[in-house]
Amino acid sequence: MKKIAAILLCMLLALSFASCGSDKEPATTVSETQSETVTETTKETETSAATPEQPATETTAATEATTETTTETTTETTTETTTETTTETTTTKKETTTEKKTTTETTKPEVTAPTSKADIVELYNSATQKAASSKPGYTKTKNTALQNLQMGALGNIGAVRGAVGDFLGEGKTTVNNPKGKFDGESLVVSKLSANDVTSATCTLSADKKYYDVTITVKNETNPLKSSSALGRFTKDYKDVNEIRKGLDEGGAKVEGITVNTTKAVITARINVSDNTFVSLKHTMRMHAVMTNIKYSIAKVSRATTDCNIDVEYSSFKY
């Protein structure tokens, strides 16, 4: 039994070997196919693995580009915002400064004209003092007219009539006073006081640039240049001492002379800003009476005349 079993086992082994030999070729084919399939699968896998890496690189580059763009945009926006803010701040400061200037200008004291006699007289006096210190140029026109001259027989003597007219300055004269000259005679530094005037007014011009002054000086008898209200603001007249001297020099003898002022008015326009003259006028009316006048062989007991003197100053140049 053991031998038979051994023989059977040998036969089975032989059959097994035979069977394995016939299947060996196909097994190799299957193995190669599987190998190719595995190889192709591996390549595709490698290709698939390699292909996504490229987009990943582009995505990274795009991300970097996006980051750079974002950074640049943010920087530019910040710069523009800062510039605009600075400009607005500067504008606000300028507007504030302008408002302050306007406030200062509106708080200036309002210009008013003096109202009392003393203040108005002082305004005129200070304007003449300003002329003395500044020595302006100006034009002076003086017009002297003798009216109602009554001299009796002496009036018929041409030489006598002419001498009286010349002595009293009859006629019109114009003098241009150069800038830088001030002698105190052509234009007098006034020393008037409130007691020297009967009335005084002062008004502002419509544009408030000028004072318009009118001062009426009291009338006097025999007003001397050295000690009278008339002599404290003008020298453009002959007082009694000068008249007597002039007649003596002309060959006439006079016993008595009386001169009365009937009108003495000052009108002036003065700059508010610096107290300088724009224009000035002196108006004087005088009545003279002379008694016991003797000239050569002629003699008159009484002679009278009205003397009108108008003096105007214009074209002031300080």
mmCIF file of C-alpha atoms in Angstrom:
data_model
loop_
_atom_site.group_PDB
_atom_site.id
_atom_site.type_symbol
_atom_site.label_atom_id
_atom_site.label_comp_id
_atom_site.label_asym_id
_atom_site.label_seq_id
_atom_site.Cartn_x
_atom_site.Cartn_y
_atom_site.Cartn_z
ATOM 1 C CA MET A 1 0.000 0.000 0.000
ATOM 2 C CA LYS A 2 2.797 2.261 0.751
ATOM 3 C CA LYS A 3 4.384 1.638 -2.582
ATOM 4 C CA ILE A 4 1.091 2.099 -4.435
ATOM 5 C CA ALA A 5 0.516 5.336 -2.581
ATOM 6 C CA ALA A 6 4.004 6.511 -3.375
ATOM 7 C CA ILE A 7 3.490 5.727 -7.014
ATOM 8 C CA LEU A 8 0.215 7.654 -7.057
ATOM 9 C CA LEU A 9 1.820 10.608 -5.419
ATOM 10 C CA CYS A 10 4.573 10.564 -7.977
ATOM 11 C CA MET A 11 2.063 10.483 -10.769
ATOM 12 C CA LEU A 12 0.166 13.392 -9.238
ATOM 13 C CA LEU A 13 3.359 15.364 -8.930
ATOM 14 C CA ALA A 14 4.184 14.628 -12.553
ATOM 15 C CA LEU A 15 0.764 15.769 -13.638
ATOM 16 C CA SER A 16 1.174 18.887 -11.557
ATOM 17 C CA PHE A 17 4.476 19.714 -13.141
ATOM 18 C CA ALA A 18 3.020 19.125 -16.590
ATOM 19 C CA SER A 19 0.171 21.376 -15.818
ATOM 20 C CA CYS A 20 2.464 24.130 -14.564
ATOM 21 C CA GLY A 21 4.633 23.945 -17.672
ATOM 22 C CA SER A 22 1.749 24.571 -20.048
ATOM 23 C CA ASP A 23 0.564 27.619 -18.058
ATOM 24 C CA LYS A 24 3.934 29.261 -17.726
ATOM 25 C CA GLU A 25 3.837 31.305 -21.008
ATOM 26 C CA PRO A 26 0.496 32.908 -20.438
ATOM 27 C CA ALA A 27 1.524 33.725 -16.917
ATOM 28 C CA THR A 28 4.479 35.681 -18.225
ATOM 29 C CA THR A 29 2.259 37.575 -20.684
ATOM 30 C CA VAL A 30 -0.100 38.544 -17.941
ATOM 31 C CA SER A 31 2.804 39.616 -15.860
ATOM 32 C CA GLU A 32 4.210 41.811 -18.658
ATOM 33 C CA THR A 33 0.831 43.366 -19.359
ATOM 34 C CA GLN A 34 0.387 44.033 -15.728
ATOM 35 C CA SER A 35 3.883 45.470 -15.687
ATOM 36 C CA GLU A 36 3.155 47.767 -18.654
ATOM 37 C CA THR A 37 -0.087 48.789 -17.127
ATOM 38 C CA VAL A 38 1.673 49.525 -13.887
ATOM 39 C CA THR A 39 4.397 51.426 -15.784
ATOM 40 C CA GLU A 40 1.909 53.513 -17.727
ATOM 41 C CA THR A 41 -0.072 54.117 -14.620
ATOM 42 C CA THR A 42 3.104 55.193 -12.907
ATOM 43 C CA LYS A 43 4.003 57.593 -15.759
ATOM 44 C CA GLU A 44 0.549 59.054 -15.781
ATOM 45 C CA THR A 45 0.770 59.418 -12.092
ATOM 46 C CA GLU A 46 4.121 61.164 -12.419
ATOM 47 C CA THR A 47 2.763 63.361 -15.219
ATOM 48 C CA SER A 48 -0.310 64.168 -13.187
ATOM 49 C CA ALA A 49 1.856 64.926 -10.228
ATOM 50 C CA ALA A 50 4.141 67.125 -12.294
ATOM 51 C CA THR A 51 1.386 69.000 -14.123
ATOM 52 C CA PRO A 52 -0.311 70.538 -11.050
ATOM 53 C CA GLU A 53 3.020 71.878 -9.849
ATOM 54 C CA GLN A 54 3.184 74.352 -12.773
ATOM 55 C CA PRO A 55 -0.130 76.029 -12.011
ATOM 56 C CA ALA A 56 0.962 76.158 -8.443
ATOM 57 C CA THR A 57 4.013 78.164 -9.534
ATOM 58 C CA GLU A 58 1.860 80.567 -11.586
ATOM 59 C CA THR A 59 -0.547 80.965 -8.732
ATOM 60 C CA THR A 60 2.344 81.843 -6.461
ATOM 61 C CA ALA A 61 3.611 84.409 -8.973
ATOM 62 C CA ALA A 62 0.132 85.851 -9.287
ATOM 63 C CA THR A 63 -0.110 85.992 -5.539
ATOM 64 C CA GLU A 64 3.198 87.838 -5.351
ATOM 65 C CA ALA A 65 2.095 90.223 -8.102
ATOM 66 C CA THR A 66 -1.157 90.800 -6.244
ATOM 67 C CA THR A 67 0.767 91.478 -3.057
ATOM 68 C CA GLU A 68 3.032 93.996 -4.810
ATOM 69 C CA THR A 69 0.077 95.711 -6.460
ATOM 70 C CA THR A 70 -1.754 95.920 -3.190
ATOM 71 C CA THR A 71 1.294 97.408 -1.494
ATOM 72 C CA GLU A 72 1.810 100.008 -4.176
ATOM 73 C CA THR A 73 -1.835 100.971 -4.230
ATOM 74 C CA THR A 74 -1.917 101.333 -0.483
ATOM 75 C CA THR A 75 1.189 103.526 -0.524
ATOM 76 C CA GLU A 76 -0.169 105.816 -3.208
ATOM 77 C CA THR A 77 -3.498 106.170 -1.480
ATOM 78 C CA THR A 78 -1.810 107.061 1.786
ATOM 79 C CA THR A 79 0.336 109.737 0.107
ATOM 80 C CA GLU A 80 -2.611 111.350 -1.611
ATOM 81 C CA THR A 81 -4.641 111.420 1.555
ATOM 82 C CA THR A 82 -1.821 113.077 3.483
ATOM 83 C CA THR A 83 -1.367 115.748 0.814
ATOM 84 C CA GLU A 84 -5.043 116.593 0.755
ATOM 85 C CA THR A 85 -5.176 116.892 4.517
ATOM 86 C CA THR A 86 -2.205 119.258 4.599
ATOM 87 C CA THR A 87 -3.725 121.491 1.936
ATOM 88 C CA GLU A 88 -7.013 121.747 3.762
ATOM 89 C CA THR A 89 -5.250 122.677 7.000
ATOM 90 C CA THR A 90 -3.283 125.465 5.305
ATOM 91 C CA THR A 91 -6.440 126.893 3.761
ATOM 92 C CA THR A 92 -8.154 126.928 7.126
ATOM 93 C CA LYS A 93 -5.270 128.898 8.665
ATOM 94 C CA LYS A 94 -5.418 131.535 5.937
ATOM 95 C CA GLU A 95 -9.134 132.006 6.395
ATOM 96 C CA THR A 96 -8.662 132.439 10.147
ATOM 97 C CA THR A 97 -5.987 135.116 9.610
ATOM 98 C CA THR A 98 -8.225 137.071 7.235
ATOM 99 C CA GLU A 99 -11.081 137.071 9.715
ATOM 100 C CA LYS A 100 -8.791 138.475 12.421
ATOM 101 C CA LYS A 101 -7.712 141.364 10.166
ATOM 102 C CA THR A 102 -11.314 142.196 9.393
ATOM 103 C CA THR A 103 -12.141 142.265 13.091
ATOM 104 C CA THR A 104 -9.239 144.635 13.785
ATOM 105 C CA GLU A 105 -10.304 147.048 11.046
ATOM 106 C CA THR A 106 -13.896 147.211 12.239
ATOM 107 C CA THR A 107 -12.805 148.076 15.777
ATOM 108 C CA LYS A 108 -11.021 151.297 14.743
ATOM 109 C CA PRO A 109 -12.460 154.350 16.511
ATOM 110 C CA GLU A 110 -14.885 156.372 14.431
ATOM 111 C CA VAL A 111 -13.620 159.745 13.220
ATOM 112 C CA THR A 112 -15.515 162.678 14.695
ATOM 113 C CA ALA A 113 -15.162 166.420 14.185
ATOM 114 C CA PRO A 114 -14.353 168.704 17.142
ATOM 115 C CA THR A 115 -17.284 170.772 18.336
ATOM 116 C CA SER A 116 -16.027 173.295 20.898
ATOM 117 C CA LYS A 117 -14.446 176.626 19.946
ATOM 118 C CA ALA A 118 -11.266 175.750 21.797
ATOM 119 C CA ASP A 119 -10.841 172.389 20.014
ATOM 120 C CA ILE A 120 -11.586 173.821 16.582
ATOM 121 C CA VAL A 121 -9.164 176.711 17.074
ATOM 122 C CA GLU A 122 -6.532 174.225 18.263
ATOM 123 C CA LEU A 123 -7.122 172.100 15.151
ATOM 124 C CA TYR A 124 -6.430 175.128 12.950
ATOM 125 C CA ASN A 125 -3.401 176.197 14.998
ATOM 126 C CA SER A 126 -1.862 172.716 14.787
ATOM 127 C CA ALA A 127 -2.363 172.675 10.992
ATOM 128 C CA THR A 128 -0.345 175.911 10.712
ATOM 129 C CA GLN A 129 2.329 174.431 12.971
ATOM 130 C CA LYS A 130 2.463 171.372 10.703
ATOM 131 C CA ALA A 131 2.996 173.717 7.746
ATOM 132 C CA ALA A 132 5.861 175.449 9.569
ATOM 133 C CA SER A 133 7.629 172.141 10.260
ATOM 134 C CA SER A 134 6.882 170.484 6.892
ATOM 135 C CA LYS A 135 7.465 173.625 4.764
ATOM 136 C CA PRO A 136 5.075 172.730 1.948
ATOM 137 C CA GLY A 137 4.935 174.359 -1.423
ATOM 138 C CA TYR A 138 1.761 176.287 -2.224
ATOM 139 C CA THR A 139 0.240 179.040 -4.355
ATOM 140 C CA LYS A 140 -0.882 182.242 -2.635
ATOM 141 C CA THR A 141 -3.245 184.731 -4.276
ATOM 142 C CA LYS A 142 -3.980 188.058 -2.585
ATOM 143 C CA ASN A 143 -6.605 190.489 -3.802
ATOM 144 C CA THR A 144 -6.939 193.918 -2.165
ATOM 145 C CA ALA A 145 -9.643 196.361 -3.237
ATOM 146 C CA LEU A 146 -10.263 199.917 -1.960
ATOM 147 C CA GLN A 147 -13.929 200.839 -2.097
ATOM 148 C CA ASN A 148 -15.752 204.056 -1.266
ATOM 149 C CA LEU A 149 -12.545 206.065 -1.078
ATOM 150 C CA GLN A 150 -13.386 209.607 -0.007
ATOM 151 C CA MET A 151 -10.421 212.007 0.092
ATOM 152 C CA GLY A 152 -11.941 215.313 -0.941
ATOM 153 C CA ALA A 153 -9.480 217.490 -2.882
ATOM 154 C CA LEU A 154 -6.672 214.975 -2.287
ATOM 155 C CA GLY A 155 -8.627 212.387 -4.208
ATOM 156 C CA ASN A 156 -8.274 214.544 -7.303
ATOM 157 C CA ILE A 157 -4.500 214.374 -7.117
ATOM 158 C CA GLY A 158 -3.479 211.273 -9.046
ATOM 159 C CA ALA A 159 -0.157 210.929 -7.282
ATOM 160 C CA VAL A 160 -1.850 210.903 -3.905
ATOM 161 C CA ARG A 161 -4.491 208.367 -5.003
ATOM 162 C CA GLY A 162 -1.841 206.114 -6.524
ATOM 163 C CA ALA A 163 0.402 206.315 -3.466
ATOM 164 C CA VAL A 164 -2.448 205.318 -1.158
ATOM 165 C CA GLY A 165 -3.420 202.404 -3.401
ATOM 166 C CA ASP A 166 0.153 201.151 -3.706
ATOM 167 C CA PHE A 167 0.796 201.511 -0.026
ATOM 168 C CA LEU A 168 -2.305 199.521 0.932
ATOM 169 C CA GLY A 169 -1.474 196.853 -1.676
ATOM 170 C CA GLU A 170 -4.403 197.539 -3.955
ATOM 171 C CA GLY A 171 -4.696 194.985 -6.756
ATOM 172 C CA LYS A 172 -4.141 191.256 -7.204
ATOM 173 C CA THR A 173 -0.909 189.335 -6.760
ATOM 174 C CA THR A 174 -0.058 185.638 -7.085
ATOM 175 C CA VAL A 175 3.027 184.043 -5.576
ATOM 176 C CA ASN A 176 4.212 180.447 -5.863
ATOM 177 C CA ASN A 177 5.923 179.534 -2.628
ATOM 178 C CA PRO A 178 8.498 176.777 -3.231
ATOM 179 C CA LYS A 179 8.539 173.645 -1.122
ATOM 180 C CA GLY A 180 11.099 173.859 1.655
ATOM 181 C CA LYS A 181 10.558 177.578 2.349
ATOM 182 C CA PHE A 182 8.625 178.998 5.292
ATOM 183 C CA ASP A 183 9.174 182.572 6.479
ATOM 184 C CA GLY A 184 6.276 182.906 8.940
ATOM 185 C CA GLU A 185 4.943 185.991 7.133
ATOM 186 C CA SER A 186 3.393 184.622 3.966
ATOM 187 C CA LEU A 187 1.703 181.914 6.036
ATOM 188 C CA VAL A 188 1.561 182.623 9.753
ATOM 189 C CA VAL A 189 1.775 180.066 12.576
ATOM 190 C CA SER A 190 -1.530 180.842 14.270
ATOM 191 C CA LYS A 191 -1.642 181.672 17.977
ATOM 192 C CA LEU A 192 -5.392 182.197 18.212
ATOM 193 C CA SER A 193 -7.288 181.287 21.374
ATOM 194 C CA ALA A 194 -10.956 180.602 22.014
ATOM 195 C CA ASN A 195 -11.286 184.157 23.393
ATOM 196 C CA ASP A 196 -10.211 185.588 20.029
ATOM 197 C CA VAL A 197 -13.167 184.122 18.108
ATOM 198 C CA THR A 198 -16.890 184.718 18.149
ATOM 199 C CA SER A 199 -17.819 181.400 16.495
ATOM 200 C CA ALA A 200 -16.172 178.248 15.152
ATOM 201 C CA THR A 201 -17.597 175.267 13.264
ATOM 202 C CA CYS A 202 -16.070 172.059 11.978
ATOM 203 C CA THR A 203 -17.695 169.359 9.879
ATOM 204 C CA LEU A 204 -16.489 166.141 8.278
ATOM 205 C CA SER A 205 -16.602 165.724 4.525
ATOM 206 C CA ALA A 206 -18.921 163.026 3.172
ATOM 207 C CA ASP A 207 -16.018 160.586 2.761
ATOM 208 C CA LYS A 208 -14.675 161.488 6.240
ATOM 209 C CA LYS A 209 -11.268 162.382 4.846
ATOM 210 C CA TYR A 210 -11.339 166.136 5.550
ATOM 211 C CA TYR A 211 -12.252 168.616 8.230
ATOM 212 C CA ASP A 212 -14.028 171.710 6.881
ATOM 213 C CA VAL A 213 -13.325 174.521 9.342
ATOM 214 C CA THR A 214 -14.858 177.995 9.607
ATOM 215 C CA ILE A 215 -13.614 180.407 12.285
ATOM 216 C CA THR A 216 -14.980 183.938 12.744
ATOM 217 C CA VAL A 217 -12.534 186.214 14.563
ATOM 218 C CA LYS A 218 -13.888 189.049 16.688
ATOM 219 C CA ASN A 219 -13.897 192.584 15.281
ATOM 220 C CA GLU A 220 -11.331 195.020 16.655
ATOM 221 C CA THR A 221 -10.339 198.664 16.547
ATOM 222 C CA ASN A 222 -6.820 199.449 15.371
ATOM 223 C CA PRO A 223 -5.665 195.823 15.411
ATOM 224 C CA LEU A 224 -1.881 195.786 15.644
ATOM 225 C CA LYS A 225 0.080 192.918 14.142
ATOM 226 C CA SER A 226 1.942 192.428 17.404
ATOM 227 C CA SER A 227 -0.993 192.301 19.809
ATOM 228 C CA SER A 228 -4.380 191.538 18.233
ATOM 229 C CA ALA A 229 -6.542 188.583 17.250
ATOM 230 C CA LEU A 230 -6.140 189.568 13.594
ATOM 231 C CA GLY A 231 -2.371 189.735 13.930
ATOM 232 C CA ARG A 232 -2.238 186.280 15.561
ATOM 233 C CA PHE A 233 -3.289 184.519 12.338
ATOM 234 C CA THR A 234 -2.318 186.858 9.426
ATOM 235 C CA LYS A 235 0.094 189.604 8.385
ATOM 236 C CA ASP A 236 -1.721 190.494 5.153
ATOM 237 C CA TYR A 237 -3.003 193.919 6.188
ATOM 238 C CA LYS A 238 -1.662 197.337 7.193
ATOM 239 C CA ASP A 239 -2.116 198.298 10.835
ATOM 240 C CA VAL A 240 -2.350 201.949 11.993
ATOM 241 C CA ASN A 241 1.361 202.267 12.683
ATOM 242 C CA GLU A 242 2.235 201.117 9.173
ATOM 243 C CA ILE A 243 -0.393 203.409 7.606
ATOM 244 C CA ARG A 244 0.933 206.465 9.429
ATOM 245 C CA LYS A 245 4.500 205.641 8.478
ATOM 246 C CA GLY A 246 3.583 205.093 4.855
ATOM 247 C CA LEU A 247 1.712 208.372 4.599
ATOM 248 C CA ASP A 248 4.623 210.219 6.178
ATOM 249 C CA GLU A 249 7.012 208.711 3.666
ATOM 250 C CA GLY A 250 4.639 209.774 0.877
ATOM 251 C CA GLY A 251 4.689 213.414 2.047
ATOM 252 C CA ALA A 252 1.280 213.424 3.730
ATOM 253 C CA LYS A 253 0.666 214.344 7.307
ATOM 254 C CA VAL A 254 -2.201 212.690 9.218
ATOM 255 C CA GLU A 255 -3.486 213.730 12.584
ATOM 256 C CA GLY A 256 -5.642 210.728 13.397
ATOM 257 C CA ILE A 257 -6.217 207.237 12.006
ATOM 258 C CA THR A 258 -8.861 204.716 13.055
ATOM 259 C CA VAL A 259 -9.178 201.289 11.508
ATOM 260 C CA ASN A 260 -12.019 198.920 12.427
ATOM 261 C CA THR A 261 -12.305 195.334 11.286
ATOM 262 C CA THR A 262 -15.842 194.480 10.207
ATOM 263 C CA LYS A 263 -15.183 190.920 9.124
ATOM 264 C CA ALA A 264 -12.379 188.438 9.702
ATOM 265 C CA VAL A 265 -13.098 184.845 8.712
ATOM 266 C CA ILE A 266 -10.858 181.813 8.275
ATOM 267 C CA THR A 267 -12.027 178.893 6.114
ATOM 268 C CA ALA A 268 -9.860 175.800 5.716
ATOM 269 C CA ARG A 269 -9.974 172.196 4.560
ATOM 270 C CA ILE A 270 -7.632 169.997 6.582
ATOM 271 C CA ASN A 271 -6.697 166.346 6.069
ATOM 272 C CA VAL A 272 -8.016 164.132 8.856
ATOM 273 C CA SER A 273 -5.136 161.669 8.511
ATOM 274 C CA ASP A 274 -2.150 163.983 9.040
ATOM 275 C CA ASN A 275 -3.553 167.462 9.841
ATOM 276 C CA THR A 276 -2.193 169.061 6.651
ATOM 277 C CA PHE A 277 -3.883 171.819 4.657
ATOM 278 C CA VAL A 278 -5.747 171.070 1.454
ATOM 279 C CA SER A 279 -6.894 174.690 1.060
ATOM 280 C CA LEU A 280 -7.010 177.863 3.146
ATOM 281 C CA LYS A 281 -8.654 181.281 2.823
ATOM 282 C CA HIS A 282 -8.573 184.473 4.893
ATOM 283 C CA THR A 283 -11.344 187.018 4.332
ATOM 284 C CA MET A 284 -10.925 190.497 5.894
ATOM 285 C CA ARG A 285 -13.049 193.621 5.678
ATOM 286 C CA MET A 286 -11.770 196.866 7.220
ATOM 287 C CA HIS A 287 -13.023 200.453 7.438
ATOM 288 C CA ALA A 288 -10.475 203.260 7.826
ATOM 289 C CA VAL A 289 -11.028 206.874 8.844
ATOM 290 C CA MET A 290 -8.271 209.523 8.639
ATOM 291 C CA THR A 291 -8.566 213.065 9.931
ATOM 292 C CA ASN A 292 -6.754 216.301 9.129
ATOM 293 C CA ILE A 293 -4.721 215.034 6.228
ATOM 294 C CA LYS A 294 -2.335 217.513 4.617
ATOM 295 C CA TYR A 295 -0.438 216.901 1.419
ATOM 296 C CA SER A 296 1.664 219.741 0.001
ATOM 297 C CA ILE A 297 -0.652 222.698 -0.239
ATOM 298 C CA ALA A 298 -3.860 220.602 -0.116
ATOM 299 C CA LYS A 299 -5.615 219.772 3.099
ATOM 300 C CA VAL A 300 -8.577 217.474 3.917
ATOM 301 C CA SER A 301 -10.267 217.254 7.257
ATOM 302 C CA ARG A 302 -11.545 213.698 6.758
ATOM 303 C CA ALA A 303 -10.895 210.748 4.448
ATOM 304 C CA THR A 304 -12.517 207.317 4.540
ATOM 305 C CA THR A 305 -12.238 204.056 2.700
ATOM 306 C CA ASP A 306 -13.280 200.397 2.872
ATOM 307 C CA CYS A 307 -10.498 197.909 2.366
ATOM 308 C CA ASN A 308 -11.421 194.396 1.242
ATOM 309 C CA ILE A 309 -8.669 191.779 1.479
ATOM 310 C CA ASP A 310 -9.028 188.167 0.270
ATOM 311 C CA VAL A 311 -6.085 185.770 0.579
ATOM 312 C CA GLU A 312 -6.280 182.227 -0.814
ATOM 313 C CA TYR A 313 -3.774 179.369 -0.425
ATOM 314 C CA SER A 314 -4.021 176.406 -2.772
ATOM 315 C CA SER A 315 -2.051 173.560 -4.385
ATOM 316 C CA PHE A 316 -0.374 172.501 -1.146
ATOM 317 C CA LYS A 317 2.493 170.047 -1.680
ATOM 318 C CA TYR A 318 3.836 168.523 1.526
#
